[in-house]
Amino acid sequence: MCEKRPMLELKGVGKTFNRGSVNEKVALKDFDLTVEEGEFLTVIGGNGAGKSTFMNVVCGTYPVDEGKIFLGGHDVTRLPEYRRAKYLGRVFQDPMMGTSPDMEIQENLALAYRRGKVRSLMPGIRKAEKEFFRTQLARLGLGLEERMTVKAGLLSGGQRQSLTLLMATLKKPDLLLLDEHTAALDPKTAAKVLAFTEEIAAENKLTTVMVTHNMADAIRCGNRLIMMQEGRIIYDVSGEEKKSLTVEDLLERFRASAGELSDRMILS
Amino acid sequence: MGFLSALPGAIALGLIWGLMAIGVYITYKVLDFADLTVDGSICTGGAVCAVLVTAGVNVWVAMLAALLAGAAAGLLTGVFHTLMGIPAILSGILTQLILWSVNLKIMGQANLSVSARTYGVVISQLEAGWAILILFGFVSVIIGLLYWFFGTELGCGIRATGNNPNMSRAQGINVGLNKIIGLMISNALVALAGALLVQYQGFADINMGRGAIVIGLAAVIIGEALVNLICRNFAVRLAGVALGGIIYYIVYQLVIELGMDTDLLKMLSALVVAIFLAIPYWKKRYFSGFHRKKAAKEPPAPPPEGGETAAQEPPAAAPLQGGQSDV
Ligand SMILES: Nc1ncnc2c1ncn2[C@@H]1O[C@H](COP(=O)(O)OP(=O)(O)OP(=O)(O)O)[C@@H](O)[C@H]1O
Ligand SMILES: [Mg+2]
C-alpha cells in the first residue's frame, strides 16, 4: 500500500461563493484529501455539504480561493478546465451534460477518445476506431453498437449516462470523477449503470471518486468512504472497517455531527 | 415579363447572399452564437475588395485580402466575448460599430464605384449568366471545404463547443479558442460574399451591410425548412442554406414585381424572420403545456430524465442568444 503514489491531492483547499455579499457561502473549508492510485472513494454528505464543489474544483470549473490541487503529482491549481481534462474522466449528474446531443454516438466517442490531445486537421473519426467503439459499446448491453450513427440526443437518460461513462473511460483517465451519476435514473437503470461503473473501474484499476446519495451504494462500492459536512470531511473510513459499516452507522454519524453542529452554533 | 428577365439577377444575388448565409449558419447553428458582426464584416469585405481593385491590385488577391479582413473582424468579436467576457450579441454589436468607422476609413468615402467596364472583376451584373456559373463554383467549393473541415478533429471540436460547452471542456476542448476560430471562419465567408457583391453590383457602399444578419437568418431558416426533412447530411444542409438565399431573392423580386413599396421590404423580411424564429419556441410551449396537463392527472411526477424512456429533445436554443463567456 505504501508504495502507491497519490493520484489526487488537495491541500488546504478553500472555496467561498459570493464572498463579501449577503449570499456568502463557504463551500469548502481547509479541505485536505489524498486519494491513492487505484483507490475507489465514495463520498456522501447532505445537500449543500460541498460534494459537487469538491468535484468542480478538481475539474477546474471554478478556481479555488486557497490551497493547492495535485493530479498524479502535477500541480493543476492554476490550469484551466480544458487542460486538466487530460487527467480526468467525468460523469455528471445531469444526463444532458455529458454528451453532445446533435452529434452521433460514434462522434461523441471519437471526441472523448481524443481527450487531452491537440485537435488537428486529421479526420475526426477513423474507420479502425469505429470497430473499437463498436466492441466497447457492445459491452454496455444496450444495443447501442447497432445505432452508432444515431444522434446522442435521442438516447434515454440511462443510455446517455452509460455512454458518458464509456466516454470518460475510453481513454484511461488518471482519475474518474462521478457526481451522483445515477441519481437521475430509475432504480433498475441506476443499478445497471453502477454495475458497469464498478466493472470498468476494476478492469482498468481506475482511481475513482464517486459522490452518491445512496448510503448502501457508498458502503458497498469501493474501498474508502468519506462523509462531508459544511465543506469539511467529518468521517473517513477504509478497509475492513468500511466493509463492516451499516447504513445505520452512517445515519448515526450524520445525526451526531449535525447535533454537534447545532450545539456549536448555540454556544457561539 | 419583367420578372423573368430579372430572374438571373435574383439567382446571382441569391447565391452571393447564400454564401453569406453559410457564414451565418456557422455561427448561429453550429456555434450557437448570434453574431451581429456580419452587418459590418460584409461591408469590410466589400470595401477592401473595392479599394484594392480600384488601386489596380489583382482581383483574386483583393478577394483574399477581403477574406482575411473578415477573419480579423471575427477575431475581434471572439476576443470581446471570450477574453473580455462580453455577451455574444453585444460583442458583435461592438465590432459592428468599430467596423463602421474602419470601413469608412478603408474606402475614404461612403461610396466607391468598381465598374466592370474599367476594372477586371470576376463577376458582374452585366453578365448575370456568367456570374451565376462562377458563383455556383464558389459556393460548391466552399461547401466542400466546410464539409471536410467540420469532419476533422478540430471541426468536430467546434461542433461540440456549440452543442454542449460543458461536455466539450470535460473532453479537453478549448471552448474559447474554438469559438474564436468559428467566428473567424464565419466572418471570412461573409466578407468574401461582400467582395463578390461589390463586384457584382459595381460599387461598394457604407450601408451595404445594414440588416445583413436578417437576410442571412432568412436564408438559413428557408434552407433548414427545405432540407431538414429530406437529409441531415452537413453538406446538403449547407447547400440548402445557399438555396435559401436564392429563394429569398426570387421572392424578393416577385414582391417588387407585384408593386410592393421597396421601403417596406426590410420590415417585412424582419417580421417574417421573427415569426420563423418564434416557431420552435411556440412549439415548445405547446408541447410542455401538454405534458403539464398529463402529469397533473398522474400521481407523483416521475423524475424528468428518468428511466429507459427516450429523453426529451434538448431545449431549442433561444433565438438570438449566444453562449456564456469562456476562458
Ligand atoms: N456556483 C455557485 N454559486 C454560488 N453558490 C454555490 C455555487 N455552487 C455551490 N454553491 C453553494 O455551495 C454550497 C455547496 O454546494 P455543493 O453543490 O457543493 O453541495 P453538494 O454537497 O453537492 O450538495 P447536493 O447533495 O445537493 O448536490 C451550497 O450551499 C451551494 O448553495
Ligand atoms: Mg451536488
PDB file of C-alpha atoms in Angstrom, chain A residues 62-249:
ATOM      1  CA  TYR A  62     -14.178  27.146 -10.531  1.00  0.00           C
ATOM      2  CA  PRO A  63     -10.827  28.412  -9.336  1.00  0.00           C
ATOM      3  CA  VAL A  64     -10.073  27.810  -5.654  1.00  0.00           C
ATOM      4  CA  ASP A  65      -9.635  30.674  -3.216  1.00  0.00           C
ATOM      5  CA  GLU A  66      -6.767  28.999  -1.427  1.00  0.00           C
ATOM      6  CA  GLY A  67      -4.835  25.758  -1.277  1.00  0.00           C
ATOM      7  CA  LYS A  68      -3.350  23.513  -3.914  1.00  0.00           C
ATOM      8  CA  ILE A  69      -4.569  20.661  -6.064  1.00  0.00           C
ATOM      9  CA  PHE A  70      -2.319  17.944  -7.496  1.00  0.00           C
ATOM     10  CA  LEU A  71      -3.285  15.353 -10.067  1.00  0.00           C
ATOM     11  CA  GLY A  72      -0.831  12.497 -10.496  1.00  0.00           C
ATOM     12  CA  GLY A  73       1.843  14.683  -8.938  1.00  0.00           C
ATOM     13  CA  HIS A  74       1.224  17.669 -11.235  1.00  0.00           C
ATOM     14  CA  ASP A  75       0.168  20.927  -9.675  1.00  0.00           C
ATOM     15  CA  VAL A  76      -3.036  21.760 -11.574  1.00  0.00           C
ATOM     16  CA  THR A  77      -4.297  24.502  -9.275  1.00  0.00           C
ATOM     17  CA  ARG A  78      -3.965  27.155 -11.950  1.00  0.00           C
ATOM     18  CA  LEU A  79      -4.711  25.040 -15.027  1.00  0.00           C
ATOM     19  CA  PRO A  80      -7.943  25.836 -16.903  1.00  0.00           C
ATOM     20  CA  GLU A  81     -10.604  23.180 -17.022  1.00  0.00           C
ATOM     21  CA  TYR A  82      -9.925  22.027 -20.583  1.00  0.00           C
ATOM     22  CA  ARG A  83      -6.257  21.409 -19.828  1.00  0.00           C
ATOM     23  CA  ARG A  84      -6.985  19.328 -16.747  1.00  0.00           C
ATOM     24  CA  ALA A  85      -9.249  17.152 -18.812  1.00  0.00           C
ATOM     25  CA  LYS A  86      -6.334  15.044 -19.983  1.00  0.00           C
ATOM     26  CA  TYR A  87      -6.074  13.589 -16.476  1.00  0.00           C
ATOM     27  CA  LEU A  88      -9.790  13.300 -15.798  1.00  0.00           C
ATOM     28  CA  GLY A  89     -12.795  11.281 -16.816  1.00  0.00           C
ATOM     29  CA  ARG A  90     -16.077  12.767 -15.679  1.00  0.00           C
ATOM     30  CA  VAL A  91     -19.711  11.800 -15.480  1.00  0.00           C
ATOM     31  CA  PHE A  92     -22.144  14.491 -14.442  1.00  0.00           C
ATOM     32  CA  GLN A  93     -25.360  14.133 -12.501  1.00  0.00           C
ATOM     33  CA  ASP A  94     -27.429  15.570 -15.341  1.00  0.00           C
ATOM     34  CA  PRO A  95     -27.576  13.076 -18.238  1.00  0.00           C
ATOM     35  CA  MET A  96     -27.851  16.038 -20.637  1.00  0.00           C
ATOM     36  CA  MET A  97     -24.445  17.356 -19.614  1.00  0.00           C
ATOM     37  CA  GLY A  98     -22.125  14.583 -20.677  1.00  0.00           C
ATOM     38  CA  THR A  99     -22.828  14.146 -24.371  1.00  0.00           C
ATOM     39  CA  SER A 100     -23.203  16.322 -27.431  1.00  0.00           C
ATOM     40  CA  PRO A 101     -26.874  15.817 -28.377  1.00  0.00           C
ATOM     41  CA  ASP A 102     -26.657  16.784 -32.063  1.00  0.00           C
ATOM     42  CA  MET A 103     -23.657  14.602 -32.735  1.00  0.00           C
ATOM     43  CA  GLU A 104     -23.700  10.899 -33.492  1.00  0.00           C
ATOM     44  CA  ILE A 105     -22.901   8.340 -30.810  1.00  0.00           C
ATOM     45  CA  GLN A 106     -19.699   7.432 -32.627  1.00  0.00           C
ATOM     46  CA  GLU A 107     -18.734  11.096 -32.999  1.00  0.00           C
ATOM     47  CA  ASN A 108     -19.182  11.579 -29.271  1.00  0.00           C
ATOM     48  CA  LEU A 109     -16.921   8.612 -28.626  1.00  0.00           C
ATOM     49  CA  ALA A 110     -14.363   9.916 -31.108  1.00  0.00           C
ATOM     50  CA  LEU A 111     -14.321  13.265 -29.302  1.00  0.00           C
ATOM     51  CA  ALA A 112     -13.742  11.509 -26.000  1.00  0.00           C
ATOM     52  CA  TYR A 113     -11.069   9.267 -27.499  1.00  0.00           C
ATOM     53  CA  ARG A 114      -9.065  12.426 -28.257  1.00  0.00           C
ATOM     54  CA  ARG A 115      -9.351  13.868 -24.778  1.00  0.00           C
ATOM     55  CA  GLY A 116      -6.157  15.670 -23.863  1.00  0.00           C
ATOM     56  CA  LYS A 117      -4.756  15.581 -27.407  1.00  0.00           C
ATOM     57  CA  VAL A 118      -4.265  18.605 -29.620  1.00  0.00           C
ATOM     58  CA  ARG A 119      -7.101  18.579 -32.150  1.00  0.00           C
ATOM     59  CA  SER A 120      -5.639  18.666 -35.618  1.00  0.00           C
ATOM     60  CA  LEU A 121      -6.945  18.673 -39.159  1.00  0.00           C
ATOM     61  CA  MET A 122      -6.845  14.887 -39.286  1.00  0.00           C
ATOM     62  CA  PRO A 123     -10.205  13.131 -39.679  1.00  0.00           C
ATOM     63  CA  GLY A 124     -12.399  13.447 -36.600  1.00  0.00           C
ATOM     64  CA  ILE A 125     -13.162   9.726 -36.671  1.00  0.00           C
ATOM     65  CA  ARG A 126     -11.367   6.864 -38.400  1.00  0.00           C
ATOM     66  CA  LYS A 127     -12.601   3.568 -39.766  1.00  0.00           C
ATOM     67  CA  ALA A 128     -10.462   1.466 -37.436  1.00  0.00           C
ATOM     68  CA  GLU A 129     -11.762   3.390 -34.438  1.00  0.00           C
ATOM     69  CA  LYS A 130     -15.338   2.628 -35.340  1.00  0.00           C
ATOM     70  CA  GLU A 131     -14.685  -1.073 -34.843  1.00  0.00           C
ATOM     71  CA  PHE A 132     -13.137  -0.395 -31.464  1.00  0.00           C
ATOM     72  CA  PHE A 133     -16.090   1.778 -30.482  1.00  0.00           C
ATOM     73  CA  ARG A 134     -18.477  -0.919 -31.588  1.00  0.00           C
ATOM     74  CA  THR A 135     -16.896  -3.538 -29.326  1.00  0.00           C
ATOM     75  CA  GLN A 136     -16.840  -1.088 -26.422  1.00  0.00           C
ATOM     76  CA  LEU A 137     -20.485  -0.126 -26.914  1.00  0.00           C
ATOM     77  CA  ALA A 138     -21.454  -3.779 -27.081  1.00  0.00           C
ATOM     78  CA  ARG A 139     -20.231  -4.186 -23.510  1.00  0.00           C
ATOM     79  CA  LEU A 140     -22.955  -1.850 -22.284  1.00  0.00           C
ATOM     80  CA  GLY A 141     -25.525  -4.415 -23.355  1.00  0.00           C
ATOM     81  CA  LEU A 142     -27.881  -1.679 -24.562  1.00  0.00           C
ATOM     82  CA  GLY A 143     -27.691  -2.454 -28.262  1.00  0.00           C
ATOM     83  CA  LEU A 144     -26.037   0.903 -28.950  1.00  0.00           C
ATOM     84  CA  GLU A 145     -23.406  -0.803 -31.112  1.00  0.00           C
ATOM     85  CA  GLU A 146     -26.100  -1.145 -33.768  1.00  0.00           C
ATOM     86  CA  ARG A 147     -27.032   2.539 -33.535  1.00  0.00           C
ATOM     87  CA  MET A 148     -23.648   4.218 -33.761  1.00  0.00           C
ATOM     88  CA  THR A 149     -24.796   6.879 -36.213  1.00  0.00           C
ATOM     89  CA  VAL A 150     -27.821   7.865 -34.124  1.00  0.00           C
ATOM     90  CA  LYS A 151     -27.652  11.301 -32.514  1.00  0.00           C
ATOM     91  CA  ALA A 152     -26.826  11.102 -28.805  1.00  0.00           C
ATOM     92  CA  GLY A 153     -29.735  13.455 -28.069  1.00  0.00           C
ATOM     93  CA  LEU A 154     -32.189  10.696 -28.986  1.00  0.00           C
ATOM     94  CA  LEU A 155     -30.979   8.373 -26.221  1.00  0.00           C
ATOM     95  CA  SER A 156     -32.704   7.876 -22.879  1.00  0.00           C
ATOM     96  CA  GLY A 157     -31.163   9.191 -19.674  1.00  0.00           C
ATOM     97  CA  GLY A 158     -29.774   5.811 -18.705  1.00  0.00           C
ATOM     98  CA  GLN A 159     -28.348   5.185 -22.143  1.00  0.00           C
ATOM     99  CA  ARG A 160     -26.725   8.585 -22.111  1.00  0.00           C
ATOM    100  CA  GLN A 161     -25.160   8.076 -18.704  1.00  0.00           C
ATOM    101  CA  SER A 162     -23.785   4.731 -19.850  1.00  0.00           C
ATOM    102  CA  LEU A 163     -22.400   6.364 -22.965  1.00  0.00           C
ATOM    103  CA  THR A 164     -20.897   9.194 -20.912  1.00  0.00           C
ATOM    104  CA  LEU A 165     -19.281   6.662 -18.614  1.00  0.00           C
ATOM    105  CA  LEU A 166     -17.810   4.875 -21.592  1.00  0.00           C
ATOM    106  CA  MET A 167     -16.597   8.200 -22.972  1.00  0.00           C
ATOM    107  CA  ALA A 168     -14.981   9.069 -19.650  1.00  0.00           C
ATOM    108  CA  THR A 169     -13.020   5.835 -19.588  1.00  0.00           C
ATOM    109  CA  LEU A 170     -12.383   5.175 -23.287  1.00  0.00           C
ATOM    110  CA  LYS A 171      -9.030   6.817 -22.913  1.00  0.00           C
ATOM    111  CA  LYS A 172      -7.933   5.689 -19.461  1.00  0.00           C
ATOM    112  CA  PRO A 173      -8.095   8.682 -17.104  1.00  0.00           C
ATOM    113  CA  ASP A 174      -5.780   9.140 -14.120  1.00  0.00           C
ATOM    114  CA  LEU A 175      -8.867   9.897 -12.097  1.00  0.00           C
ATOM    115  CA  LEU A 176     -12.522   9.110 -12.696  1.00  0.00           C
ATOM    116  CA  LEU A 177     -14.977  11.561 -11.139  1.00  0.00           C
ATOM    117  CA  LEU A 178     -18.620  10.584 -10.774  1.00  0.00           C
ATOM    118  CA  ASP A 179     -21.019  13.140  -9.324  1.00  0.00           C
ATOM    119  CA  GLU A 180     -24.242  11.321  -8.415  1.00  0.00           C
ATOM    120  CA  HIS A 181     -24.189   9.912 -11.908  1.00  0.00           C
ATOM    121  CA  THR A 182     -27.073   7.544 -11.218  1.00  0.00           C
ATOM    122  CA  ALA A 183     -29.265   9.953  -9.244  1.00  0.00           C
ATOM    123  CA  ALA A 184     -31.452  10.947 -12.199  1.00  0.00           C
ATOM    124  CA  LEU A 185     -32.111   7.349 -13.252  1.00  0.00           C
ATOM    125  CA  ASP A 186     -34.811   4.921 -12.206  1.00  0.00           C
ATOM    126  CA  PRO A 187     -33.627   2.261  -9.702  1.00  0.00           C
ATOM    127  CA  LYS A 188     -33.243  -0.513 -12.243  1.00  0.00           C
ATOM    128  CA  THR A 189     -31.258   1.607 -14.697  1.00  0.00           C
ATOM    129  CA  ALA A 190     -29.241   3.098 -11.861  1.00  0.00           C
ATOM    130  CA  ALA A 191     -28.209  -0.364 -10.708  1.00  0.00           C
ATOM    131  CA  LYS A 192     -27.148  -1.291 -14.235  1.00  0.00           C
ATOM    132  CA  VAL A 193     -25.066   1.846 -14.680  1.00  0.00           C
ATOM    133  CA  LEU A 194     -23.493   1.390 -11.269  1.00  0.00           C
ATOM    134  CA  ALA A 195     -22.593  -2.216 -12.038  1.00  0.00           C
ATOM    135  CA  PHE A 196     -20.931  -1.118 -15.244  1.00  0.00           C
ATOM    136  CA  THR A 197     -19.093   1.587 -13.314  1.00  0.00           C
ATOM    137  CA  GLU A 198     -17.639  -0.951 -10.914  1.00  0.00           C
ATOM    138  CA  GLU A 199     -16.766  -3.319 -13.717  1.00  0.00           C
ATOM    139  CA  ILE A 200     -14.912  -0.720 -15.733  1.00  0.00           C
ATOM    140  CA  ALA A 201     -13.158   0.741 -12.690  1.00  0.00           C
ATOM    141  CA  ALA A 202     -11.956  -2.686 -11.563  1.00  0.00           C
ATOM    142  CA  GLU A 203     -10.856  -3.757 -15.000  1.00  0.00           C
ATOM    143  CA  ASN A 204      -8.740  -0.646 -15.610  1.00  0.00           C
ATOM    144  CA  LYS A 205      -7.752  -0.280 -11.940  1.00  0.00           C
ATOM    145  CA  LEU A 206      -9.084   3.254 -12.130  1.00  0.00           C
ATOM    146  CA  THR A 207      -8.656   5.690  -9.309  1.00  0.00           C
ATOM    147  CA  THR A 208     -12.253   6.726  -8.750  1.00  0.00           C
ATOM    148  CA  VAL A 209     -14.148   9.282  -6.701  1.00  0.00           C
ATOM    149  CA  MET A 210     -17.905   8.720  -6.628  1.00  0.00           C
ATOM    150  CA  VAL A 211     -20.399  11.031  -4.976  1.00  0.00           C
ATOM    151  CA  THR A 212     -23.669   9.347  -4.099  1.00  0.00           C
ATOM    152  CA  HIS A 213     -26.767   9.929  -2.048  1.00  0.00           C
ATOM    153  CA  ASN A 214     -27.306   6.223  -1.686  1.00  0.00           C
ATOM    154  CA  MET A 215     -25.580   5.127   1.522  1.00  0.00           C
ATOM    155  CA  ALA A 216     -25.893   1.434   0.751  1.00  0.00           C
ATOM    156  CA  ASP A 217     -24.075   2.015  -2.542  1.00  0.00           C
ATOM    157  CA  ALA A 218     -21.482   4.114  -0.768  1.00  0.00           C
ATOM    158  CA  ILE A 219     -20.761   1.274   1.634  1.00  0.00           C
ATOM    159  CA  ARG A 220     -20.857  -1.499  -0.921  1.00  0.00           C
ATOM    160  CA  CYS A 221     -18.801   0.161  -3.642  1.00  0.00           C
ATOM    161  CA  GLY A 222     -15.141   0.985  -3.398  1.00  0.00           C
ATOM    162  CA  ASN A 223     -12.609   0.679  -0.637  1.00  0.00           C
ATOM    163  CA  ARG A 224     -12.843   4.024   1.105  1.00  0.00           C
ATOM    164  CA  LEU A 225     -15.663   6.298   2.171  1.00  0.00           C
ATOM    165  CA  ILE A 226     -15.733   9.900   3.301  1.00  0.00           C
ATOM    166  CA  MET A 227     -18.622  11.869   4.738  1.00  0.00           C
ATOM    167  CA  MET A 228     -18.718  15.601   4.169  1.00  0.00           C
ATOM    168  CA  GLN A 229     -20.473  18.363   6.006  1.00  0.00           C
ATOM    169  CA  GLU A 230     -20.162  22.108   5.782  1.00  0.00           C
ATOM    170  CA  GLY A 231     -17.276  21.882   3.355  1.00  0.00           C
ATOM    171  CA  ARG A 232     -15.189  19.527   5.502  1.00  0.00           C
ATOM    172  CA  ILE A 233     -14.549  15.820   5.831  1.00  0.00           C
ATOM    173  CA  ILE A 234     -16.150  14.656   9.060  1.00  0.00           C
ATOM    174  CA  TYR A 235     -15.615  10.938   8.648  1.00  0.00           C
ATOM    175  CA  ASP A 236     -13.047   8.973   6.676  1.00  0.00           C
ATOM    176  CA  VAL A 237     -13.070   5.200   6.734  1.00  0.00           C
ATOM    177  CA  SER A 238     -11.453   2.475   4.625  1.00  0.00           C
ATOM    178  CA  GLY A 239     -10.540  -1.196   4.504  1.00  0.00           C
ATOM    179  CA  GLU A 240     -12.163  -3.689   6.850  1.00  0.00           C
ATOM    180  CA  GLU A 241     -13.781  -1.005   8.943  1.00  0.00           C
ATOM    181  CA  LYS A 242     -15.621   0.293   5.891  1.00  0.00           C
ATOM    182  CA  LYS A 243     -16.764  -3.172   4.873  1.00  0.00           C
ATOM    183  CA  SER A 244     -18.416  -3.736   8.223  1.00  0.00           C
ATOM    184  CA  LEU A 245     -20.299  -0.403   8.136  1.00  0.00           C
ATOM    185  CA  THR A 246     -24.064  -0.352   8.036  1.00  0.00           C
ATOM    186  CA  VAL A 247     -26.431   2.325   6.832  1.00  0.00           C
ATOM    187  CA  GLU A 248     -27.488   2.784  10.470  1.00  0.00           C
ATOM    188  CA  ASP A 249     -23.880   3.530  11.443  1.00  0.00           C
TER     189      ASP A 249
END
